[in-house]
Amino acid sequence: MDFLQVHGLLLKKPNLFISLLEMTDLDTWHPDVCQFQKLKSYQSLSIANSEKIIHVTKGVLLQQVNNPDISKMSVNAIWSQNDIIFHNIFQQNQYEYLAIGDVEMELFDARTVLDKLSKEPFFPDFLIDYNKRQQEEFFQFSYMLTKNIRDRVLDVMKRFSKKHSNGYIVPKRVNSLLLSKCCQATPATVKKALDDLKHEKKIVKKEQYLFIQEDTNSN
């Protein structure tokens, strides 16, 4: 597998990065290869023009488009545990990252690890397995695009929440403004969706927090 094939594969499927890296003899504990970073809730990470591969090992990161006008700051992606982010490698963008809850991550030097990966002989069965998973996830993603705003709000809330025996405990930090950014909808639209979900008893208030009832009819 040559250098361009590795880049093409990772661009399509970033989360294969750790699996591929584990096949090498690269010392990922060496500070020139990887650095470990922790963020407190709502602390931001800005790494400017550095070429980094970010592996989220704990928590949730919002990837935001860095705009001089703070009112136009928009969420570009939501990254959670085990996700991989290619920062300023395949394209140059001014992103910054905001921790939602405590976050831990590994920051790899992109040039070092990609050069190493490009020299490794990966096996065809690995690529066959990758193509199968990619096809499955394509159909899952296509299905997600058919969901209405209430279902999208529920999906995002669950990503931020803690799974419980019969539902999800929603942290207080998950509000309509945050949800509007993540769902790419207006705060008014999200607030209406939340009101509908509460009316339908899909979201209930328990003591000081919201609780998403588990849908026992879902497959």
Short mmCIF file of N, CA and C in Angstrom, two decimals, residues 4 19 53 85 107 130 172-173 176:
data_model
loop_
_atom_site.label_atom_id
_atom_site.label_comp_id
_atom_site.label_asym_id
_atom_site.label_seq_id
_atom_site.Cartn_x
_atom_site.Cartn_y
_atom_site.Cartn_z
N LEU A 4 -0.25 7.38 -1.17
CA LEU A 4 -1.52 7.96 -1.63
C LEU A 4 -2.70 7.06 -1.28
N SER A 19 -6.51 1.33 14.24
CA SER A 19 -6.31 -0.07 13.85
C SER A 19 -5.07 -0.23 12.97
N ILE A 53 -3.18 14.65 13.91
CA ILE A 53 -4.26 13.66 13.90
C ILE A 53 -4.71 13.52 15.35
N ILE A 85 -9.78 12.82 14.13
CA ILE A 85 -9.91 14.10 13.44
C ILE A 85 -8.59 14.41 12.74
N LEU A 107 -2.77 13.57 20.48
CA LEU A 107 -2.45 14.40 19.32
C LEU A 107 -1.21 13.83 18.64
N TYR A 130 -13.10 -3.45 5.54
CA TYR A 130 -13.35 -2.00 5.54
C TYR A 130 -14.47 -1.64 4.56
N LYS A 172 -27.08 18.98 32.28
CA LYS A 172 -27.68 20.32 32.26
C LYS A 172 -27.10 21.19 31.15
N ARG A 173 -25.86 20.92 30.74
CA ARG A 173 -25.22 21.75 29.73
C ARG A 173 -25.87 21.60 28.35
N SER A 176 -31.06 24.28 24.40
CA SER A 176 -31.57 24.47 23.04
C SER A 176 -30.55 25.15 22.13
#
